Amino acid sequence: MILAFFPVLTPFSLVSESALFAAVGSDKADARPMWEEGIAYLFSMLKNKDSSFDVQKVSGLLDFVVSEKGGVTNLDPGKRENATGAYFYSDVKAPLSKVIKYAYNPKIPAYLTLPSVIRLGGWQVKPDGPVANLWEKVSDVKVPLVMRGVEYEEITPDMTTGAYYRYDMDRLMVLLKYRGKVFFISATRQMNPSTVGRQGVIIGPDTDWNYFYSGQKGLNQAGLGWVSSYMYDASSVSILFEPGVSKTQTRFATFKWLRAGWGGINMVRRENIIEGGKRFASGFKKVLESPQLPGAERLIDVYAGIKTLSDQDLSARLQPIGKALQKLSRTDPGLSRSDFRELIESGKYLRGMSREEQENLLMSEYMKFAIGKPSFLDRSPL
């Protein structure tokens, strides 16, 4: 996923996650850091589509993330093609195979494991390579397994501006073994500038994962509704591995670069990307670490079942959500605007959603219900 957060007048104030650490200093002692060759190689692999993979090209990068320096020392990766860079890592209490099974399973929508940062997502071009049941290969990977595809994502509203964006991105995934340790690498690069930013609302605390999407262009911030903002460019490299011998924990070490703003000006600060990483980690950990998390097969079945519902049946199952939103529109400050409230109260909000957006809303509420979070549903939709 690509995290898209940029400041307007003030820094972002996002969900904190104590398990996520980020650099606040600068790593400029070396003219060419040990991780740089690997980053450059992975981004080049996104472009040249070579089926072979040279592990030696990423050896410095892998050595870095498993070292003490990759976990506790300051690092400022600097700018890349005028995009602001940041590095951070987070640990989740789940083995690597489980993380891949849920978060990198082409049959499970990304928004189910990333509810705080992704609204919609899917494959424009399905990944090639050995992506099927990839999690089963973690314990027996012998040669690098390389997979590529093209995804689309629409993010949740930004915590300062309320804006949300949609974009396409190339994704490269590699499962490999290096020095006896298994690594999963995911590299992404936004293909073109995003759609123009549209006005959304975070309903209540961000940790509730309740969002409103108006469809109206602009920023949902006083005096800035006129702004045409964009994510111009974004790229990332995430390296996943089990840091301990117990194999009960997975670490995400992520390098990320982002250029976003308006009028062609990059408004992103490094701290914004780091805070976006905290937001990502908070939701991801809540899902993957939940003792009530349904099996992957159950999620796949429910998702498939929702997609086969008739429009009438889908609409009927959305009614409890519509009523809950109508109630919230009378009390939530973020929905106090008359045009937002009218959309919800009249029922136009749900009726005006695309089929995909309706399916997403129902499936997202099911996930909250399943893991024991407050939900607009009181039962499974199927």
PDB file of N, CA and C in Angstrom, residues 104-106 127-135 145-148:
ATOM      1  N   TYR A 104      -1.453 -10.468   1.705  1.00  0.00           N
ATOM      2  CA  TYR A 104      -0.985 -10.559   0.318  1.00  0.00           C
ATOM      3  C   TYR A 104      -1.667 -11.722  -0.398  1.00  0.00           C
ATOM      4  N   ASN A 105      -2.920 -11.917  -0.073  1.00  0.00           N
ATOM      5  CA  ASN A 105      -3.729 -12.958  -0.686  1.00  0.00           C
ATOM      6  C   ASN A 105      -4.618 -12.301  -1.742  1.00  0.00           C
ATOM      7  N   PRO A 106      -4.473 -12.642  -3.014  1.00  0.00           N
ATOM      8  CA  PRO A 106      -5.264 -11.966  -4.046  1.00  0.00           C
ATOM      9  C   PRO A 106      -6.767 -12.157  -3.909  1.00  0.00           C
ATOM     10  N   PRO A 127      -1.570 -10.480 -10.538  1.00  0.00           N
ATOM     11  CA  PRO A 127      -0.143 -10.790 -10.438  1.00  0.00           C
ATOM     12  C   PRO A 127       0.217 -12.080 -11.157  1.00  0.00           C
ATOM     13  N   ASP A 128       1.346 -12.045 -11.865  1.00  0.00           N
ATOM     14  CA  ASP A 128       1.864 -13.257 -12.470  1.00  0.00           C
ATOM     15  C   ASP A 128       2.817 -13.928 -11.490  1.00  0.00           C
ATOM     16  N   GLY A 129       3.308 -15.088 -11.834  1.00  0.00           N
ATOM     17  CA  GLY A 129       4.207 -15.797 -10.945  1.00  0.00           C
ATOM     18  C   GLY A 129       3.461 -16.670  -9.956  1.00  0.00           C
ATOM     19  N   PRO A 130       4.181 -17.274  -9.013  1.00  0.00           N
ATOM     20  CA  PRO A 130       3.611 -18.278  -8.088  1.00  0.00           C
ATOM     21  C   PRO A 130       2.868 -17.672  -6.910  1.00  0.00           C
ATOM     22  N   VAL A 131       1.878 -16.806  -7.178  1.00  0.00           N
ATOM     23  CA  VAL A 131       1.197 -16.092  -6.103  1.00  0.00           C
ATOM     24  C   VAL A 131       0.190 -16.966  -5.366  1.00  0.00           C
ATOM     25  N   ALA A 132      -0.339 -18.002  -6.012  1.00  0.00           N
ATOM     26  CA  ALA A 132      -1.346 -18.862  -5.382  1.00  0.00           C
ATOM     27  C   ALA A 132      -0.759 -19.602  -4.183  1.00  0.00           C
ATOM     28  N   ASN A 133      -1.444 -19.493  -3.045  1.00  0.00           N
ATOM     29  CA  ASN A 133      -1.009 -20.177  -1.818  1.00  0.00           C
ATOM     30  C   ASN A 133       0.454 -19.887  -1.490  1.00  0.00           C
ATOM     31  N   LEU A 134       0.865 -18.654  -1.690  1.00  0.00           N
ATOM     32  CA  LEU A 134       2.265 -18.284  -1.472  1.00  0.00           C
ATOM     33  C   LEU A 134       2.707 -18.552  -0.044  1.00  0.00           C
ATOM     34  N   TRP A 135       1.801 -18.388   0.913  1.00  0.00           N
ATOM     35  CA  TRP A 135       2.128 -18.585   2.321  1.00  0.00           C
ATOM     36  C   TRP A 135       2.599 -20.009   2.611  1.00  0.00           C
ATOM     37  N   LEU A 145      11.105 -16.339  -5.540  1.00  0.00           N
ATOM     38  CA  LEU A 145       9.827 -16.396  -6.239  1.00  0.00           C
ATOM     39  C   LEU A 145       9.394 -14.963  -6.525  1.00  0.00           C
ATOM     40  N   VAL A 146       9.241 -14.629  -7.797  1.00  0.00           N
ATOM     41  CA  VAL A 146       8.991 -13.251  -8.219  1.00  0.00           C
ATOM     42  C   VAL A 146       7.578 -13.126  -8.782  1.00  0.00           C
ATOM     43  N   MET A 147       6.849 -12.113  -8.330  1.00  0.00           N
ATOM     44  CA  MET A 147       5.472 -11.864  -8.769  1.00  0.00           C
ATOM     45  C   MET A 147       5.287 -10.378  -9.054  1.00  0.00           C
ATOM     46  N   ARG A 148       4.519 -10.075 -10.100  1.00  0.00           N
ATOM     47  CA  ARG A 148       4.248  -8.682 -10.465  1.00  0.00           C
ATOM     48  C   ARG A 148       2.785  -8.504 -10.834  1.00  0.00           C
TER      49      ARG A 148
END
